[in-house]
Amino acid sequence: MKTTYKINEEYLEKIISVAYGDASFIDEIKIYLDSKKNPEVKKILDEYRETAKELKFFSLEEYRGKIPVNKPEVNSWLLAYLNIFIRKPVLAAAMAFMITAAIAGYYIVDHNDNYLNGYSKAEIVTAERQARESFTIVASIMNETKQKIENNVFRNKINKPIKESLTIVNTYL
Amino acid sequence: MLDSLKFEILIKQYKNNIYSYALYMMKNRMDADDITQEVFIKIWNNINNFNIKAAKSWIMRTTHNLCIDYLRKRQTSQKKEVNIDSNINISGAGTLTDTEVRLRKNLLKDKIKHGIETLPDNLKSVFIMYELQGFKYNEISETLSMPLNSVKVYLMRARKKLQEDLKEYKNEDNL
């Protein structure tokens, strides 16, 4: 039994939209699946697709005539430079950002080795040397003190009187 | 000097759009050249008032309006236009190395071109702007001062009409 398939206007418009590539995703799937089951749908879709595909290769006709207004000659490099900033502000902004980032990055990387917690490398070296000198001074003072205690304090002030006292006690006993 | 620079940038960007649109609407190069030059003059005369963001729709609206004016003048004078571009351009015609595939492709291209030229003006404007010049629906709506739904309806009608014309050509070829 032969079944007839009627394609109404609304459905035809969906097929055309799919063929030209501006249909919704759901319509695309639906038409694609229908075209697999229904040769009539496939035939219409293929016909429109062929036309749409051919249109994609249509390029604009090039105008080769004269431009009738007198204007001063401009250097092409200047025109190209301004062309970027007038026609493509997003491109100009991106370029400015990249240049700024490159300059900032250079300074950050270059000075990173020299700065630690807000102090420069030279300051840290100086502080280290001064600390070392201070420790040396303290160490020598402590040595002197030790010797003084051993030689002077213990020997003369403590040991000697104790020795004399013991001598006196021995004599009397 | 800035005006001259602005002018040059606009012309470089849109001259082919203007010319192509005029060529499809007028169907001959002489009128398309005249219209293009008139649009350039209008751009120059209004260069101080130009908002770069709205330039595209302004320029194409001006082009469209000039084309409509020319078509009306043509109708009233009842000239018989000779379509200089009506010849079928078969690349490599007469050479021994043409393949059947290339020949068919070129024929189809010329048939589509002729089909576009024979569309009614209101459908043709929308079709050219959308399919050939890459305008979006809202841009076409703004340029032609047309509701958005009308743009979509006209585009669909243009596609159907074009396909019907191509079917007729195919039927003629088969006769």
mmCIF file of C-alpha atoms in Angstrom:
data_model
loop_
_atom_site.group_PDB
_atom_site.id
_atom_site.type_symbol
_atom_site.label_atom_id
_atom_site.label_comp_id
_atom_site.label_asym_id
_atom_site.label_seq_id
_atom_site.Cartn_x
_atom_site.Cartn_y
_atom_site.Cartn_z
ATOM 1 C CA MET A 1 0.000 0.000 0.000
ATOM 2 C CA LYS A 2 1.447 3.288 -1.117
ATOM 3 C CA THR A 3 1.508 6.021 1.507
ATOM 4 C CA THR A 4 1.492 9.639 0.445
ATOM 5 C CA TYR A 5 3.379 12.172 2.438
ATOM 6 C CA LYS A 6 2.111 15.727 2.342
ATOM 7 C CA ILE A 7 4.607 18.439 3.054
ATOM 8 C CA ASN A 8 2.812 21.534 4.259
ATOM 9 C CA GLU A 9 4.138 25.095 3.992
ATOM 10 C CA GLU A 10 5.425 25.196 7.547
ATOM 11 C CA TYR A 11 7.337 21.936 7.107
ATOM 12 C CA LEU A 12 8.718 23.093 3.756
ATOM 13 C CA GLU A 13 10.026 26.257 5.382
ATOM 14 C CA LYS A 14 11.806 24.149 7.984
ATOM 15 C CA ILE A 15 13.422 22.091 5.223
ATOM 16 C CA ILE A 16 14.542 25.300 3.501
ATOM 17 C CA SER A 17 15.956 26.707 6.753
ATOM 18 C CA VAL A 18 17.888 23.492 7.346
ATOM 19 C CA ALA A 19 19.222 23.568 3.785
ATOM 20 C CA TYR A 20 20.397 27.149 4.201
ATOM 21 C CA GLY A 21 21.879 26.521 7.629
ATOM 22 C CA ASP A 22 19.764 28.843 9.742
ATOM 23 C CA ALA A 23 17.374 26.358 11.338
ATOM 24 C CA SER A 24 17.268 25.512 15.028
ATOM 25 C CA PHE A 25 19.182 22.473 16.241
ATOM 26 C CA ILE A 26 15.981 20.533 16.935
ATOM 27 C CA ASP A 27 14.619 21.222 13.448
ATOM 28 C CA GLU A 28 17.916 20.124 11.932
ATOM 29 C CA ILE A 29 17.771 16.788 13.717
ATOM 30 C CA LYS A 30 14.104 16.302 12.862
ATOM 31 C CA ILE A 31 14.521 17.057 9.159
ATOM 32 C CA TYR A 32 17.679 14.971 8.970
ATOM 33 C CA LEU A 33 15.899 11.957 10.456
ATOM 34 C CA ASP A 34 12.845 12.492 8.247
ATOM 35 C CA SER A 35 15.038 12.697 5.152
ATOM 36 C CA LYS A 36 16.424 9.267 5.989
ATOM 37 C CA LYS A 37 12.920 7.797 6.091
ATOM 38 C CA ASN A 38 11.235 9.843 3.383
ATOM 39 C CA PRO A 39 12.705 10.209 -0.117
ATOM 40 C CA GLU A 40 10.477 13.205 -0.905
ATOM 41 C CA VAL A 41 11.907 15.154 2.024
ATOM 42 C CA LYS A 42 15.420 14.132 1.022
ATOM 43 C CA LYS A 43 14.866 15.277 -2.570
ATOM 44 C CA ILE A 44 13.621 18.725 -1.533
ATOM 45 C CA LEU A 45 16.389 19.090 1.040
ATOM 46 C CA ASP A 46 19.076 18.163 -1.504
ATOM 47 C CA GLU A 47 17.739 20.610 -4.092
ATOM 48 C CA TYR A 48 17.727 23.523 -1.684
ATOM 49 C CA ARG A 49 21.081 22.490 -0.273
ATOM 50 C CA GLU A 50 22.654 22.539 -3.711
ATOM 51 C CA THR A 51 21.465 26.119 -4.277
ATOM 52 C CA ALA A 52 22.524 27.228 -0.800
ATOM 53 C CA LYS A 53 25.949 25.654 -1.238
ATOM 54 C CA GLU A 54 26.427 27.425 -4.559
ATOM 55 C CA LEU A 55 25.466 30.760 -3.009
ATOM 56 C CA LYS A 56 28.246 30.410 -0.450
ATOM 57 C CA PHE A 57 30.748 30.729 -3.294
ATOM 58 C CA PHE A 58 29.199 33.916 -4.599
ATOM 59 C CA SER A 59 31.626 36.719 -3.871
ATOM 60 C CA LEU A 60 30.950 40.425 -4.019
ATOM 61 C CA GLU A 61 31.496 42.085 -7.372
ATOM 62 C CA GLU A 62 34.588 44.195 -7.180
ATOM 63 C CA TYR A 63 34.198 47.888 -7.848
ATOM 64 C CA ARG A 64 36.992 49.068 -10.094
ATOM 65 C CA GLY A 65 35.693 52.528 -10.903
ATOM 66 C CA LYS A 66 36.911 55.901 -9.757
ATOM 67 C CA ILE A 67 36.206 57.492 -6.428
ATOM 68 C CA PRO A 68 34.958 60.953 -7.412
ATOM 69 C CA VAL A 69 36.102 63.001 -4.416
ATOM 70 C CA ASN A 70 39.515 64.681 -4.303
ATOM 71 C CA LYS A 71 41.460 63.764 -1.250
ATOM 72 C CA PRO A 72 45.063 64.220 -0.133
ATOM 73 C CA GLU A 73 47.464 61.335 -0.577
ATOM 74 C CA VAL A 74 47.992 59.458 2.636
ATOM 75 C CA ASN A 75 50.812 57.107 3.477
ATOM 76 C CA SER A 76 49.544 53.574 3.364
ATOM 77 C CA TRP A 77 51.266 52.637 6.625
ATOM 78 C CA LEU A 78 49.463 55.461 8.426
ATOM 79 C CA LEU A 79 46.187 54.420 6.857
ATOM 80 C CA ALA A 80 46.757 50.822 7.858
ATOM 81 C CA TYR A 81 47.641 51.913 11.408
ATOM 82 C CA LEU A 82 44.538 54.082 11.746
ATOM 83 C CA ASN A 83 42.457 51.448 9.997
ATOM 84 C CA ILE A 84 43.110 49.120 12.898
ATOM 85 C CA PHE A 85 42.072 51.638 15.524
ATOM 86 C CA ILE A 86 38.978 52.874 13.689
ATOM 87 C CA ARG A 87 37.693 49.661 12.193
ATOM 88 C CA LYS A 88 38.825 47.184 14.777
ATOM 89 C CA PRO A 89 38.849 48.684 18.255
ATOM 90 C CA VAL A 90 38.787 45.225 19.823
ATOM 91 C CA LEU A 91 42.006 44.338 17.993
ATOM 92 C CA ALA A 92 43.596 47.611 19.079
ATOM 93 C CA ALA A 93 42.560 47.057 22.702
ATOM 94 C CA ALA A 94 43.949 43.508 22.626
ATOM 95 C CA MET A 95 47.260 44.759 21.212
ATOM 96 C CA ALA A 96 47.492 47.487 23.866
ATOM 97 C CA PHE A 97 46.795 44.944 26.600
ATOM 98 C CA MET A 98 49.464 42.563 25.295
ATOM 99 C CA ILE A 99 52.080 45.314 25.043
ATOM 100 C CA THR A 100 51.264 46.530 28.562
ATOM 101 C CA ALA A 101 51.381 42.991 29.933
ATOM 102 C CA ALA A 102 54.732 42.367 28.234
ATOM 103 C CA ILE A 103 56.259 45.534 29.706
ATOM 104 C CA ALA A 104 54.835 44.863 33.169
ATOM 105 C CA GLY A 105 55.980 41.243 33.008
ATOM 106 C CA TYR A 106 59.521 42.304 32.110
ATOM 107 C CA TYR A 107 59.768 44.596 35.106
ATOM 108 C CA ILE A 108 58.244 42.078 37.478
ATOM 109 C CA VAL A 109 60.545 39.251 36.367
ATOM 110 C CA ASP A 110 63.634 41.449 36.167
ATOM 111 C CA HIS A 111 63.222 42.944 39.644
ATOM 112 C CA ASN A 112 61.856 39.851 41.360
ATOM 113 C CA ASP A 113 65.312 38.545 42.220
ATOM 114 C CA ASN A 114 66.344 41.825 43.838
ATOM 115 C CA TYR A 115 63.461 42.362 46.177
ATOM 116 C CA LEU A 116 62.526 40.244 49.177
ATOM 117 C CA ASN A 117 59.875 41.386 51.619
ATOM 118 C CA GLY A 118 60.436 45.029 50.580
ATOM 119 C CA TYR A 119 64.256 45.018 50.991
ATOM 120 C CA SER A 120 66.752 45.267 48.168
ATOM 121 C CA LYS A 121 69.514 42.718 47.685
ATOM 122 C CA ALA A 122 72.165 45.265 48.667
ATOM 123 C CA GLU A 123 70.343 46.059 51.878
ATOM 124 C CA ILE A 124 70.087 42.398 52.789
ATOM 125 C CA VAL A 125 73.831 41.841 52.167
ATOM 126 C CA THR A 126 74.722 44.886 54.300
ATOM 127 C CA ALA A 127 72.450 43.756 57.104
ATOM 128 C CA GLU A 128 73.989 40.279 57.004
ATOM 129 C CA ARG A 129 77.520 41.702 57.257
ATOM 130 C CA GLN A 130 76.563 43.974 60.129
ATOM 131 C CA ALA A 131 74.934 41.118 61.991
ATOM 132 C CA ARG A 132 78.039 39.013 61.517
ATOM 133 C CA GLU A 133 80.210 41.824 62.861
ATOM 134 C CA SER A 134 77.939 42.262 65.845
ATOM 135 C CA PHE A 135 78.072 38.580 66.671
ATOM 136 C CA THR A 136 81.870 38.686 66.412
ATOM 137 C CA ILE A 137 82.027 41.604 68.844
ATOM 138 C CA VAL A 138 79.689 39.880 71.261
ATOM 139 C CA ALA A 139 81.690 36.677 71.026
ATOM 140 C CA SER A 140 84.966 38.472 71.787
ATOM 141 C CA ILE A 141 83.396 40.264 74.751
ATOM 142 C CA MET A 142 82.117 37.002 76.099
ATOM 143 C CA ASN A 143 85.566 35.423 75.723
ATOM 144 C CA GLU A 144 87.206 38.300 77.579
ATOM 145 C CA THR A 145 84.635 38.067 80.294
ATOM 146 C CA LYS A 146 85.220 34.375 80.642
ATOM 147 C CA GLN A 147 88.957 34.813 80.944
ATOM 148 C CA LYS A 148 88.509 37.637 83.393
ATOM 149 C CA ILE A 149 86.229 35.585 85.539
ATOM 150 C CA GLU A 150 88.599 32.627 85.466
ATOM 151 C CA ASN A 151 91.837 34.513 85.883
ATOM 152 C CA ASN A 152 90.887 37.455 88.000
ATOM 153 C CA VAL A 153 87.667 36.888 89.799
ATOM 154 C CA PHE A 154 87.959 33.252 90.748
ATOM 155 C CA ARG A 155 91.728 33.230 91.329
ATOM 156 C CA ASN A 156 92.250 36.536 93.094
ATOM 157 C CA LYS A 157 88.960 37.420 94.609
ATOM 158 C CA ILE A 158 87.617 34.044 95.615
ATOM 159 C CA ASN A 159 90.302 31.365 95.657
ATOM 160 C CA LYS A 160 93.021 33.476 97.287
ATOM 161 C CA PRO A 161 90.998 34.626 100.296
ATOM 162 C CA ILE A 162 89.676 31.098 100.805
ATOM 163 C CA LYS A 163 93.234 29.778 100.697
ATOM 164 C CA GLU A 164 94.448 32.387 103.197
ATOM 165 C CA SER A 165 91.540 31.636 105.526
ATOM 166 C CA LEU A 166 92.224 27.945 105.434
ATOM 167 C CA THR A 167 95.938 28.630 106.160
ATOM 168 C CA ILE A 168 94.956 30.690 109.220
ATOM 169 C CA VAL A 169 92.568 27.981 110.421
ATOM 170 C CA ASN A 170 95.292 25.347 109.967
ATOM 171 C CA THR A 171 97.764 27.422 111.923
ATOM 172 C CA TYR A 172 95.479 27.890 114.897
ATOM 173 C CA LEU A 173 94.405 24.238 114.929
ATOM 174 C CA MET B 1 42.719 65.156 7.034
ATOM 175 C CA LEU B 2 40.841 62.944 9.458
ATOM 176 C CA ASP B 3 37.740 63.277 7.279
ATOM 177 C CA SER B 4 39.713 62.096 4.277
ATOM 178 C CA LEU B 5 41.037 59.140 6.245
ATOM 179 C CA LYS B 6 37.571 58.264 7.490
ATOM 180 C CA PHE B 7 36.234 58.511 3.963
ATOM 181 C CA GLU B 8 38.951 56.302 2.553
ATOM 182 C CA ILE B 9 38.411 53.662 5.226
ATOM 183 C CA LEU B 10 34.648 53.611 4.644
ATOM 184 C CA ILE B 11 35.033 53.418 0.872
ATOM 185 C CA LYS B 12 37.554 50.597 1.070
ATOM 186 C CA GLN B 13 35.317 48.663 3.426
ATOM 187 C CA TYR B 14 31.988 49.095 1.667
ATOM 188 C CA LYS B 15 32.621 49.830 -2.016
ATOM 189 C CA ASN B 16 32.141 46.228 -3.108
ATOM 190 C CA ASN B 17 29.004 45.859 -0.999
ATOM 191 C CA ILE B 18 27.558 48.998 -2.587
ATOM 192 C CA TYR B 19 28.515 48.008 -6.111
ATOM 193 C CA SER B 20 27.329 44.395 -5.826
ATOM 194 C CA TYR B 21 23.992 45.443 -4.407
ATOM 195 C CA ALA B 22 23.497 48.067 -7.124
ATOM 196 C CA LEU B 23 24.524 45.596 -9.808
ATOM 197 C CA TYR B 24 21.996 42.999 -8.737
ATOM 198 C CA MET B 25 19.255 45.557 -8.402
ATOM 199 C CA MET B 26 19.923 47.398 -11.664
ATOM 200 C CA LYS B 27 21.135 44.399 -13.668
ATOM 201 C CA ASN B 28 23.684 46.426 -15.602
ATOM 202 C CA ARG B 29 27.131 47.785 -14.819
ATOM 203 C CA MET B 30 26.615 51.342 -16.068
ATOM 204 C CA ASP B 31 23.765 52.081 -13.706
ATOM 205 C CA ALA B 32 25.567 50.232 -10.912
ATOM 206 C CA ASP B 33 28.643 52.436 -11.471
ATOM 207 C CA ASP B 34 26.520 55.600 -11.399
ATOM 208 C CA ILE B 35 24.762 54.575 -8.211
ATOM 209 C CA THR B 36 28.048 53.622 -6.549
ATOM 210 C CA GLN B 37 29.569 56.978 -7.342
ATOM 211 C CA GLU B 38 26.491 58.794 -6.086
ATOM 212 C CA VAL B 39 26.705 56.893 -2.813
ATOM 213 C CA PHE B 40 30.368 57.886 -2.505
ATOM 214 C CA ILE B 41 29.434 61.526 -2.955
ATOM 215 C CA LYS B 42 26.703 61.271 -0.339
ATOM 216 C CA ILE B 43 29.160 59.658 2.067
ATOM 217 C CA TRP B 44 31.663 62.450 1.494
ATOM 218 C CA ASN B 45 29.005 65.143 1.946
ATOM 219 C CA ASN B 46 27.949 63.596 5.251
ATOM 220 C CA ILE B 47 31.377 62.551 6.486
ATOM 221 C CA ASN B 48 31.275 64.893 9.486
ATOM 222 C CA ASN B 49 27.997 63.412 10.695
ATOM 223 C CA PHE B 50 29.116 59.828 10.406
ATOM 224 C CA ASN B 51 28.769 57.473 13.331
ATOM 225 C CA ILE B 52 31.111 54.641 12.435
ATOM 226 C CA LYS B 53 28.957 52.055 14.225
ATOM 227 C CA ALA B 54 25.880 52.972 12.179
ATOM 228 C CA ALA B 55 27.804 53.467 8.938
ATOM 229 C CA LYS B 56 26.957 50.079 7.464
ATOM 230 C CA SER B 57 23.175 50.434 7.656
ATOM 231 C CA TRP B 58 23.303 54.092 6.561
ATOM 232 C CA ILE B 59 25.392 53.313 3.504
ATOM 233 C CA MET B 60 23.306 50.331 2.427
ATOM 234 C CA ARG B 61 20.055 52.239 3.044
ATOM 235 C CA THR B 62 21.339 55.056 0.849
ATOM 236 C CA THR B 63 22.343 52.547 -1.827
ATOM 237 C CA HIS B 64 18.968 50.816 -1.670
ATOM 238 C CA ASN B 65 17.069 54.117 -1.902
ATOM 239 C CA LEU B 66 19.117 55.238 -4.893
ATOM 240 C CA CYS B 67 18.481 51.909 -6.628
ATOM 241 C CA ILE B 68 14.727 52.274 -6.059
ATOM 242 C CA ASP B 69 14.845 55.827 -7.457
ATOM 243 C CA TYR B 70 16.705 54.653 -10.550
ATOM 244 C CA LEU B 71 14.265 51.784 -11.057
ATOM 245 C CA ARG B 72 11.299 54.130 -10.829
ATOM 246 C CA LYS B 73 12.881 56.499 -13.348
ATOM 247 C CA ARG B 74 13.532 53.554 -15.590
ATOM 248 C CA GLN B 75 9.923 52.437 -15.402
ATOM 249 C CA THR B 76 8.593 55.890 -16.207
ATOM 250 C CA SER B 77 10.931 56.364 -19.168
ATOM 251 C CA GLN B 78 10.137 52.798 -20.312
ATOM 252 C CA LYS B 79 13.594 52.139 -21.573
ATOM 253 C CA LYS B 80 14.424 48.652 -22.634
ATOM 254 C CA GLU B 81 17.427 47.667 -20.578
ATOM 255 C CA VAL B 82 20.101 45.593 -22.102
ATOM 256 C CA ASN B 83 21.544 43.250 -19.584
ATOM 257 C CA ILE B 84 25.259 43.311 -20.255
ATOM 258 C CA ASP B 85 25.812 40.500 -17.795
ATOM 259 C CA SER B 86 23.231 38.153 -19.181
ATOM 260 C CA ASN B 87 25.766 36.120 -21.115
ATOM 261 C CA ILE B 88 26.502 32.783 -19.645
ATOM 262 C CA ASN B 89 30.120 32.724 -18.617
ATOM 263 C CA ILE B 90 31.527 29.330 -19.022
ATOM 264 C CA SER B 91 35.067 29.207 -17.797
ATOM 265 C CA GLY B 92 37.431 27.598 -20.211
ATOM 266 C CA ALA B 93 34.785 27.390 -22.887
ATOM 267 C CA GLY B 94 36.143 26.024 -26.121
ATOM 268 C CA THR B 95 39.145 24.346 -24.537
ATOM 269 C CA LEU B 96 39.648 20.676 -24.827
ATOM 270 C CA THR B 97 40.253 20.169 -21.048
ATOM 271 C CA ASP B 98 36.767 21.264 -19.697
ATOM 272 C CA THR B 99 35.076 18.637 -17.606
ATOM 273 C CA GLU B 100 31.358 18.031 -17.458
ATOM 274 C CA VAL B 101 31.301 18.747 -13.705
ATOM 275 C CA ARG B 102 32.859 22.179 -14.069
ATOM 276 C CA LEU B 103 30.523 23.006 -16.916
ATOM 277 C CA ARG B 104 27.446 22.068 -14.891
ATOM 278 C CA LYS B 105 28.656 24.073 -11.905
ATOM 279 C CA ASN B 106 29.164 27.199 -13.968
ATOM 280 C CA LEU B 107 25.765 26.792 -15.579
ATOM 281 C CA LEU B 108 24.122 26.454 -12.177
ATOM 282 C CA LYS B 109 25.956 29.528 -10.916
ATOM 283 C CA ASP B 110 24.768 31.614 -13.852
ATOM 284 C CA LYS B 111 21.233 30.321 -13.472
ATOM 285 C CA ILE B 112 21.233 31.259 -9.788
ATOM 286 C CA LYS B 113 22.587 34.696 -10.669
ATOM 287 C CA HIS B 114 19.848 35.198 -13.231
ATOM 288 C CA GLY B 115 17.286 33.891 -10.767
ATOM 289 C CA ILE B 116 18.372 36.479 -8.180
ATOM 290 C CA GLU B 117 18.180 39.257 -10.771
ATOM 291 C CA THR B 118 14.622 38.333 -11.675
ATOM 292 C CA LEU B 119 13.335 38.268 -8.097
ATOM 293 C CA PRO B 120 10.848 41.014 -7.185
ATOM 294 C CA ASP B 121 12.682 44.056 -5.813
ATOM 295 C CA ASN B 122 11.428 43.742 -2.240
ATOM 296 C CA LEU B 123 12.484 40.077 -2.026
ATOM 297 C CA LYS B 124 15.724 40.700 -3.907
ATOM 298 C CA SER B 125 16.917 43.388 -1.461
ATOM 299 C CA VAL B 126 16.510 41.117 1.532
ATOM 300 C CA PHE B 127 17.985 38.106 -0.262
ATOM 301 C CA ILE B 128 21.094 39.938 -1.463
ATOM 302 C CA MET B 129 21.769 41.497 1.925
ATOM 303 C CA TYR B 130 21.333 38.227 3.807
ATOM 304 C CA GLU B 131 22.785 35.611 1.481
ATOM 305 C CA LEU B 132 25.435 37.546 -0.428
ATOM 306 C CA GLN B 133 26.451 40.342 1.896
ATOM 307 C CA GLY B 134 26.138 38.538 5.209
ATOM 308 C CA PHE B 135 23.802 40.992 6.930
ATOM 309 C CA LYS B 136 21.927 39.798 9.986
ATOM 310 C CA TYR B 137 18.142 39.992 10.288
ATOM 311 C CA ASN B 138 18.206 43.032 12.568
ATOM 312 C CA GLU B 139 20.687 44.831 10.307
ATOM 313 C CA ILE B 140 18.444 44.276 7.291
ATOM 314 C CA SER B 141 15.439 45.383 9.312
ATOM 315 C CA GLU B 142 17.224 48.606 10.261
ATOM 316 C CA THR B 143 18.611 49.257 6.783
ATOM 317 C CA LEU B 144 15.352 48.719 4.909
ATOM 318 C CA SER B 145 13.144 50.103 7.703
ATOM 319 C CA MET B 146 11.239 46.845 7.758
ATOM 320 C CA PRO B 147 9.881 44.795 10.679
ATOM 321 C CA LEU B 148 12.030 41.820 11.622
ATOM 322 C CA ASN B 149 9.299 39.294 10.830
ATOM 323 C CA SER B 150 8.878 40.785 7.366
ATOM 324 C CA VAL B 151 12.594 40.281 6.733
ATOM 325 C CA LYS B 152 12.286 36.575 7.580
ATOM 326 C CA VAL B 153 9.126 36.169 5.491
ATOM 327 C CA TYR B 154 10.645 37.937 2.472
ATOM 328 C CA LEU B 155 13.813 35.875 2.741
ATOM 329 C CA MET B 156 11.836 32.636 2.773
ATOM 330 C CA ARG B 157 9.759 33.741 -0.202
ATOM 331 C CA ALA B 158 12.909 34.707 -2.108
ATOM 332 C CA ARG B 159 14.445 31.284 -1.470
ATOM 333 C CA LYS B 160 11.300 29.520 -2.669
ATOM 334 C CA LYS B 161 10.967 31.731 -5.770
ATOM 335 C CA LEU B 162 14.603 31.199 -6.664
ATOM 336 C CA GLN B 163 14.245 27.437 -6.354
ATOM 337 C CA GLU B 164 11.108 27.450 -8.512
ATOM 338 C CA ASP B 165 12.940 29.425 -11.205
ATOM 339 C CA LEU B 166 15.814 26.956 -11.101
ATOM 340 C CA LYS B 167 13.359 24.084 -11.510
ATOM 341 C CA GLU B 168 11.971 25.774 -14.609
ATOM 342 C CA TYR B 169 15.460 26.051 -16.062
ATOM 343 C CA LYS B 170 16.071 22.409 -15.366
ATOM 344 C CA ASN B 171 12.814 21.502 -17.075
ATOM 345 C CA GLU B 172 13.776 23.635 -20.079
ATOM 346 C CA ASP B 173 17.149 21.939 -20.215
ATOM 347 C CA ASN B 174 15.485 18.561 -20.263
ATOM 348 C CA LEU B 175 13.210 19.472 -23.202
#
